[in-house]
C-alpha positions as a printed Julia matrix, in Angstrom:
516×3 Matrix{Float64}:
 -14.1   -16.06   23.54
 -13.85  -12.58   25.05
 -10.86  -11.82   22.83
 -12.7   -13.02   19.73
 -15.71  -10.83   20.59
 -13.45   -7.81   20.98
 -11.75   -8.41   17.63
 -15.1    -8.83   15.92
 -16.36   -5.61   17.5
 -13.41   -3.63   16.17
 -13.9    -5.12   12.69
 -17.56   -4.07   12.73
 -16.54   -0.62   13.89
 -14.0    -0.48   11.08
 -16.8    -0.97    8.54
 -18.54    2.16    9.79
 -15.25    4.05    9.84
 -14.51    3.12    6.22
 -17.85    4.52    5.1
 -17.28    7.65    7.18
 -13.73    8.06    5.84
 -15.01    7.96    2.28
 -17.71   10.52    3.02
 -15.22   12.87    4.68
 -12.49   12.21    2.09
 -10.12   11.3     4.92
  -7.55    8.47    4.8
  -9.09    5.52    6.57
  -5.99    4.91    8.79
  -6.66    8.34   10.35
 -10.01    7.19   11.69
  -8.63    3.74   12.54
  -5.99    5.39   14.73
  -8.64    7.35   16.59
 -10.8     4.24   16.9
  -7.9     2.21   18.29
  -7.34    4.74   21.06
 -11.06    5.02   21.75
 -11.5     1.25   21.83
  -8.67    0.9    24.34
 -10.45    3.28   26.71
 -13.39    0.9    27.05
 -13.2    -0.9    30.42
 -14.17   -4.35   29.14
 -11.45   -4.6    26.45
  -8.92   -7.34   27.36
  -5.16   -7.03   27.27
  -3.58   -8.56   24.16
   0.12   -9.39   24.1
   2.02   -9.71   20.81
   5.15  -11.77   20.46
   7.86   -9.5    18.96
   8.99  -12.03   16.35
   5.4   -12.79   15.36
   4.67   -9.08   14.88
   7.22   -8.67   12.1
   6.21  -11.82   10.24
   2.47  -11.24   10.63
   2.31   -7.56    9.72
   5.43   -6.76    7.69
   5.6    -9.7     5.26
   2.13   -9.15    3.71
   2.6    -5.36    3.71
   5.87   -5.66    1.79
   4.44   -8.04   -0.79
   1.38   -5.83   -1.25
   3.64   -2.82   -1.79
   5.79   -4.77   -4.25
   2.73   -5.59   -6.36
   1.98   -1.86   -6.64
   5.52   -0.77   -7.47
   6.62   -0.04  -11.03
  10.16   -1.15  -11.9
  10.12    1.25  -14.83
   9.16    4.04  -12.48
  11.97    3.02  -10.14
  14.45    3.26  -12.98
  13.1     6.55  -14.33
  12.91    8.34  -10.99
  15.8     6.59   -9.3
  17.43    9.81   -8.08
  14.48   11.18   -6.06
  13.53    7.65   -5.02
  16.96    6.89   -3.61
  16.98   10.24   -1.87
  13.61    9.5    -0.23
  13.75    5.76    0.33
  17.35    5.55    1.52
  18.86    8.87    2.5
  15.69   10.45    3.91
  15.23    7.38    6.11
  18.85    7.57    7.25
  18.66   11.31    7.94
  15.38   10.93    9.84
  16.82    8.05   11.85
  19.9    10.12   12.71
  17.84   13.16   13.72
  15.49   11.12   15.94
  18.48    9.27   17.43
  19.97   12.59   18.48
  16.65   13.76   19.95
  16.2    10.44   21.76
  19.62   10.64   23.38
  19.55   14.37   24.14
  15.94   14.84   25.23
  14.77   11.34   26.11
  17.79   10.01   27.94
  17.82    6.86   25.78
  20.91    4.84   25.03
  22.32    5.02   21.53
  20.91    1.62   20.55
  17.46    2.45   21.93
  17.36    5.9    20.31
  18.62    4.36   17.06
  15.8     1.82   17.2
  13.26    4.61   17.73
  14.64    6.52   14.73
  14.4     3.45   12.49
  10.85    2.75   13.67
   9.43    6.2    12.89
  11.5     6.86    9.73
   9.49    5.08    6.99
   6.29    6.77    5.73
   3.42    4.53    4.71
   1.95    5.28    1.28
  -1.33    3.49    2.05
  -2.66    6.38    4.09
  -1.63    8.96    1.5
  -3.01    6.92   -1.4
  -6.38    6.66    0.36
  -6.94   10.39   -0.12
  -4.74   10.96   -3.17
  -6.65    8.38   -5.21
  -9.81   10.42   -4.69
  -8.23   13.78   -5.49
  -5.57   12.94   -8.05
  -1.98   14.14   -8.23
   0.63   14.02  -11.0
   1.83   10.52  -11.84
   5.35   11.32  -10.71
   4.13   11.98   -7.19
   2.12    8.76   -7.0
   4.96    6.69   -8.48
   7.37    8.18   -5.96
   5.02    7.41   -3.08
   4.53    3.82   -4.22
   8.22    3.18   -4.84
   9.2     4.92   -1.62
   6.68    2.86    0.36
   8.45   -0.34   -0.64
  12.09    0.74   -0.54
  11.96    2.87    2.59
  10.4    -0.01    4.5
  13.36   -2.17    3.52
  15.86    0.53    4.52
  14.2     1.28    7.85
  13.76   -2.37    8.79
  17.42   -3.08    8.04
  18.37   -0.2    10.34
  15.88   -1.49   12.91
  17.48   -4.94   12.78
  20.9    -3.36   13.3
  19.64   -1.36   16.29
  18.04   -4.4    17.94
  21.18   -6.46   17.33
  23.26   -3.73   18.95
  20.93   -3.65   21.94
  21.0    -7.43   22.39
  24.74   -8.08   21.96
  27.65   -6.82   23.96
  30.1    -7.23   21.09
  28.54   -5.29   18.22
  31.62   -4.69   16.08
  30.73   -7.49   13.67
  27.0    -6.83   13.63
  26.97   -4.32   10.72
  29.1    -6.67    8.62
  26.84   -9.62    9.4
  23.78   -7.63    8.37
  25.59   -6.32    5.29
  26.24   -9.89    4.18
  22.67  -10.98    5.03
  21.13   -8.22    2.89
  22.35   -9.3    -0.59
  22.0   -12.96    0.36
  18.39  -12.33    1.36
  17.67  -10.6    -1.96
  19.17  -13.53   -3.89
  17.16  -15.97   -1.79
  13.98  -14.05   -2.59
  14.74  -14.06   -6.32
  15.38  -17.8    -6.25
  12.08  -18.38   -4.44
  10.3   -16.16   -6.95
  11.78  -18.1    -9.88
  10.58  -21.39   -8.36
   7.18  -19.97   -7.41
   6.45  -18.76  -10.94
   6.88  -22.32  -12.16
   4.81  -23.95   -9.43
   1.89  -21.54   -9.02
   0.25  -22.39  -12.4
  -0.75  -25.68  -10.77
  -3.23  -23.74   -8.63
  -4.55  -21.52  -11.42
  -8.32  -21.15  -11.41
  -8.66  -22.3    -7.79
  -8.75  -20.65   -4.38
  -5.29  -22.12   -3.88
  -3.94  -19.38   -6.13
  -4.59  -16.7    -3.48
  -3.74  -18.99   -0.6
  -0.37  -19.75   -2.19
   0.56  -16.06   -2.14
   0.1   -15.85    1.63
   1.61  -19.23    2.47
   4.71  -18.71    0.33
   5.24  -15.14    1.54
   5.23  -16.2     5.18
   7.38  -19.23    4.35
  10.01  -17.04    2.66
  10.12  -14.71    5.67
  10.46  -17.56    8.16
  13.02  -19.46    6.07
  15.15  -16.33    5.62
  15.13  -15.78    9.38
  16.19  -19.38   10.03
  19.0   -19.02    7.48
  20.09  -15.7     9.09
  19.35  -13.82    5.88
  17.44  -10.58    5.52
  13.74  -11.56    5.46
  12.82   -8.0     4.43
  14.88   -8.02    1.25
  13.91  -11.63    0.57
  10.21  -10.73    0.48
  10.86   -7.49   -1.46
  12.88   -9.29   -4.14
  10.31  -12.09   -4.32
   7.43   -9.65   -4.64
   9.05   -7.52   -7.33
   9.94  -10.53   -9.46
   6.53  -12.19   -9.15
   4.67   -8.89   -9.72
   6.55   -8.34  -12.99
   6.42  -11.86  -14.39
   3.22  -13.45  -13.11
   0.4   -11.28  -14.55
   1.21  -12.21  -18.17
   0.18  -15.84  -17.63
  -2.26  -15.45  -14.76
  -5.96  -16.12  -15.46
  -8.18  -13.02  -15.26
 -10.34  -14.57  -12.55
  -7.27  -15.16  -10.37
  -6.08  -11.58  -10.83
  -9.44  -10.12   -9.79
  -9.72  -12.49   -6.87
  -6.14  -11.94   -5.72
  -6.52   -8.15   -5.75
  -9.67   -8.33   -3.64
  -8.19  -10.85   -1.19
  -4.99   -8.87   -0.65
  -6.84   -5.58   -0.23
  -9.06   -7.16    2.43
  -6.13   -8.83    4.17
  -4.08   -5.63    4.4
  -7.16   -3.79    5.69
  -7.68   -6.39    8.43
  -4.02   -6.18    9.39
  -4.33   -2.39    9.68
  -7.43   -2.71   11.85
  -5.77   -5.22   14.18
  -2.55   -3.18   14.33
  -4.35    0.01   15.33
  -6.35   -1.9    17.93
  -3.13   -3.26   19.43
  -1.64    0.24   19.31
  -4.44    1.57   21.46
  -4.17   -1.27   23.94
  -0.4    -0.91   24.33
  -0.7     2.87   24.66
  -3.2     2.37   27.48
  -0.87   -0.02   29.28
   2.14    2.26   28.91
   0.33    5.38   30.12
  -1.18    3.5    33.07
   2.31    2.41   34.18
   3.62    5.96   34.23
   3.27    8.02   37.38
   1.5    11.37   37.07
   4.85   13.16   37.22
   6.23   11.01   34.35
   3.32   11.28   31.95
   3.74   14.89   30.89
   7.5    14.58   30.12
   6.87   11.35   28.2
   4.12   12.91   26.11
   6.26   16.0    25.57
   9.12   13.86   24.3
   6.74   11.99   21.98
   5.51   15.32   20.6
   9.13   16.41   20.06
   9.8    13.24   18.05
   6.69   13.92   15.96
   7.8    17.48   15.18
  11.3    16.24   14.3
   9.9    13.69   11.86
   7.69   16.27   10.14
  10.4    18.9     9.82
  13.13   16.53    8.62
  11.02   15.11    5.79
   9.92   18.52    4.54
  13.46   19.9     4.75
  14.91   16.9     2.95
  12.34   16.97    0.14
  13.0    20.67   -0.49
  16.76   20.12   -0.36
  16.58   17.33   -2.95
  14.28   19.45   -5.13
  16.82   22.29   -5.03
  19.66   19.9    -5.93
  17.62   18.48   -8.82
  16.97   21.98  -10.12
  20.65   22.92  -10.03
  21.73   19.72  -11.79
  19.09   20.05  -14.52
  19.83   23.73  -15.17
  23.59   23.32  -15.36
  24.05   19.9   -16.96
  20.63   18.76  -18.24
  21.52   15.04  -17.87
  19.34   12.51  -19.63
  19.09   10.4   -16.48
  17.36   13.14  -14.46
  13.84   14.22  -15.54
  12.67   17.79  -15.14
  12.07   18.42  -11.41
   8.47   19.02  -10.27
   7.18   22.45   -9.22
   7.78   23.49   -5.63
   4.1    23.04   -4.8
   4.32   19.37   -5.82
   7.4    18.98   -3.62
   5.45   20.42   -0.7
   2.65   17.9    -1.29
   5.2    15.07   -1.48
   6.89   16.26    1.7
   3.56   16.48    3.49
   2.6    12.94    2.4
   4.85   11.3     4.98
   2.19    9.69    7.13
   3.3     6.73    9.2
   1.28    3.55    9.45
   1.43   -0.22    9.58
   5.2    -0.67    9.28
   5.91    1.72   12.15
   3.32   -0.01   14.31
   4.65   -3.48   13.54
   8.24   -2.45   14.22
   7.18   -0.98   17.56
   5.4    -4.22   18.46
   8.56   -6.15   17.51
  10.78   -4.37   20.04
  12.18   -6.82   22.6
  10.4    -6.47   25.94
  13.73   -6.3    27.77
  15.0    -3.31   25.76
  15.7    -0.37   28.11
  13.34    2.51   27.38
  10.96    0.31   25.39
   7.8     1.92   26.79
   8.98    5.42   25.88
   9.98    4.26   22.39
   6.63    2.55   21.77
   4.68    5.52   23.1
   6.66    7.9    20.87
   6.18    5.67   17.82
   2.44    5.53   18.41
   2.36    9.32   18.84
   4.12    9.75   15.5
   1.61    7.45   13.79
  -1.4     9.2    15.3
   0.07   12.67   14.85
   1.0    12.26   11.2
  -2.3    10.59   10.35
  -4.29   13.35   12.01
  -2.2    16.41   11.14
  -1.15   15.41    7.65
  -4.06   13.14    6.84
  -6.66   15.81    7.48
  -4.77   18.6     5.72
  -3.3    16.81    2.7
  -6.5    16.96    0.66
  -7.11   20.71    1.22
  -3.43   21.37    0.52
  -3.64   19.64   -2.86
  -6.83   21.49   -3.77
  -5.26   24.79   -2.73
  -2.28   24.33   -5.03
  -4.41   22.8    -7.78
  -2.14   19.78   -8.15
  -4.57   17.88  -10.33
  -4.04   14.48  -11.85
  -1.56   14.38  -14.69
  -3.48   14.98  -17.93
  -0.83   13.02  -19.8
  -1.91    9.83  -18.04
  -5.34    9.84  -19.71
  -3.77   10.48  -23.12
  -1.34    7.59  -22.68
  -4.14    5.28  -21.61
  -6.15    6.28  -24.68
  -3.21    5.67  -27.04
  -2.45    2.27  -25.55
  -6.12    1.28  -25.59
  -6.46    2.15  -29.29
  -3.4     0.06  -30.12
  -4.77   -2.9   -28.18
  -8.16   -2.56  -29.89
  -6.5    -2.51  -33.32
  -4.58   -5.67  -32.47
  -7.76   -7.41  -31.39
  -9.7    -6.43  -34.52
  -6.91   -7.79  -36.7
  -7.76  -11.19  -35.31
 -11.08  -11.03  -37.16
 -10.8   -12.12  -40.74
 -11.78   -9.28  -43.09
 -13.85  -11.8   -45.02
 -15.75  -12.83  -41.93
 -19.13  -11.1   -42.15
 -20.94  -13.2   -39.58
 -23.21  -11.55  -37.05
 -20.77  -12.36  -34.26
 -17.83  -10.72  -36.07
 -19.89   -7.64  -36.92
 -21.05   -7.36  -33.32
 -17.45   -7.38  -32.14
 -16.5    -4.73  -34.71
 -19.33   -2.5   -33.5
 -18.42   -3.02  -29.89
 -14.7    -2.31  -30.22
 -15.34    0.43  -32.73
 -17.32    2.27  -30.06
 -14.49    1.73  -27.56
 -11.99    3.04  -30.13
 -14.02    6.22  -30.57
 -14.06    6.83  -26.83
 -10.3     6.18  -26.57
  -9.77    8.82  -29.26
 -11.6    11.42  -27.16
  -8.89   13.7   -25.78
 -11.13   15.02  -23.01
 -12.07   11.68  -21.44
 -10.5     8.63  -23.11
 -11.62    6.43  -20.19
 -15.34    7.18  -20.39
 -17.72    4.27  -20.92
 -18.84    3.86  -24.52
 -22.45    3.86  -25.69
 -22.13    0.1   -26.14
 -21.06   -0.26  -22.49
 -23.92    1.92  -21.24
 -26.48   -0.14  -23.14
 -24.72   -3.32  -22.02
 -25.05   -2.27  -18.36
 -28.73   -1.48  -18.91
 -29.28   -4.96  -20.33
 -27.35   -6.55  -17.46
 -29.42   -4.68  -14.89
 -32.63   -6.02  -16.42
 -31.16   -9.53  -16.63
 -30.18   -9.45  -12.97
 -33.66   -8.26  -11.98
 -35.24  -11.12  -13.94
 -32.83  -13.61  -12.42
 -33.71  -12.46   -8.91
 -37.41  -12.67   -9.7
 -37.0   -16.27  -10.9
 -35.16  -17.14   -7.71
 -37.74  -15.54   -5.41
 -40.6   -17.3    -7.2
 -38.91  -20.67   -6.63
 -38.54  -21.39  -10.35
 -34.74  -21.49  -10.16
 -32.49  -23.81   -8.2
 -29.92  -22.11   -5.98
 -26.87  -23.58   -7.73
 -28.21  -22.49  -11.12
 -28.92  -19.02   -9.75
 -25.4   -18.59   -8.39
 -23.79  -19.76  -11.62
 -25.82  -17.32  -13.74
 -25.29  -14.52  -11.24
 -21.53  -15.03  -11.45
 -21.69  -14.79  -15.25
 -23.61  -11.51  -15.01
 -21.1   -10.17  -12.48
 -18.19  -10.89  -14.81
 -20.03   -9.23  -17.68
 -20.61   -6.16  -15.53
 -16.94   -5.98  -14.56
 -16.07   -6.09  -18.24
 -18.6    -3.44  -19.24
 -17.94   -1.0   -16.44
 -15.18    1.56  -16.97
 -12.22    1.76  -14.6
 -13.03    5.43  -14.15
 -16.41    4.53  -12.7
 -16.73    5.6    -9.1
 -18.15    2.25   -8.06
 -14.78    0.6    -8.66
 -12.88    3.01   -6.45
 -11.56    1.6    -3.25
 -12.7     2.87    0.08
C-alpha cells in the first residue's frame, strides 16, 4: 500500500509539472527529472527494485512502438543519408568515445565501458519535440528527430545487448555473430507478426479491445522474440513500422482518436515512473559511496556528459560539411540540399537523453562490475542533457529564427483542396436538396481557407459558427441534466456526439489540441 501511495503521489505531482512545463515552454521530461531527484530525497519514499529483464520489456517495447507510429517511411527514404549518419554512425561514434572515457578515466572494463557508451548514446526525441512543437522548426529537422529517435534506439540497444553478452560470457568470440544473425531474424519475425496482426485486429474495431490489442501484442512480440533468441528490438520496430503504414487506411476514426490518446498517456506514465525510479536508484548509489568516492564518481559522470554533448555536435557539423561538399561537387539526386549551419546547430543541440537511456540503465545486470558507476553516469547524462539542452533549446531556436517550414502549410493547403474537391464530386450536380447545398456551403468555406496562402489551416467561418452552436448546445444539455430532466445515459450519449462534432469543427492549428 505504501508503494501504491508513493506512485500515486508522483503521478499527481506530474500533473502539476506538466502544467508548469507548458507555461515555461520547457520539455516536460526536464521537470520530471528534477522531480524524480527531489522525490527520492523525501525520507518516507520506499525503495523500489526493478528486474533488469522486466525493465526492457516494460519501458522499451511501448516506446519503440510509439516512435514507429510517428516515423515517416518516406522521410526515412528521402533523408536516408543524414538519418543513417545520426541513427547508426553517431551512436557508434558516441559509444566508442564514451567507452574510451570509461576505460581511461573510470577504470571500467571494456565490456562495462562499452555498455555505458551504448546506454548514453541514443537521444530521445520526445523531450525535444515537447519544446519544438511549440516553437516550430523546419520539417527536415523534425523528420530527422523522429526517424533518429526510432533507429538510434535500435542501434544502441543492439550494441547494449552485445556489451551485456560480452560481460556475461567468458567466450565472446561468437557473440557478435549470434547477434548479427538475431537482428535480421528479429526484423522478419516482426514483419510476420505485423502481417498477421493487420488481419486479426479488425475483429476488435470499434471496441476498447482495439487499444488493448496494441499493448498486448507489442509485449507479446518482445517476449516471444526473446524466447526465440531473436532481436526483440528489431522485431518491435519492424512490427510498428508495418502496422503504422498499413493500419490507418482501414481503421475507424474513433479507434484512431482513442488509440492516440491512450498511447500518449501510457508513454507519459512510463516516463513518470522511469524518472521516479531514476531518483530512487541515484539515492541508493550515492548513499553507498564513501565521502572520498562521491566526488570522483560525480566528476566522472560529468566527464561522460561533456563527452556526449561534444561528440554529437562535432558529428552533426562533420556530416553537414560532408553533405555540402557532395552537393557542391556532384549534386546527386539522392541527396537533398543540406540545411543551413544554424539548423545543424539546433539539430546537434537536440540530443537530449530520456526514457531509453533510463530503461537500459535499469536493465544492467546487478552483478556487472562497475554497475553503480555506470548507472550514476547514465542518470547524470539524462539529467544534464534535459537541463542544459532542454532549457536552452527554445532560446537557441528563437535566436537563429529557425521558424517552422512555410512550405508545410502550403502543402497542407494543396492536399486539403484536392480532398475537398474529391468529396464534392460525390454529390450529384443535379442534387439540389437542402442537405447537399449545406455540404457545398460547408466545404466551399473550407476550400476558401485552404486557398489562403497566409494561413491555410485557419478555421473557416462555418467552423467558427459551428463551434458557437456547439457551445450553446452543450450549455443547454448541462442545464437539462442539472434540472433532472435528462437521464444520465442519455446525457452521456448526447455529450459524446457533441464532443465528436467539436473535434471535427476545431482546426488542428487550434492551441487547445496541442499536447502538453
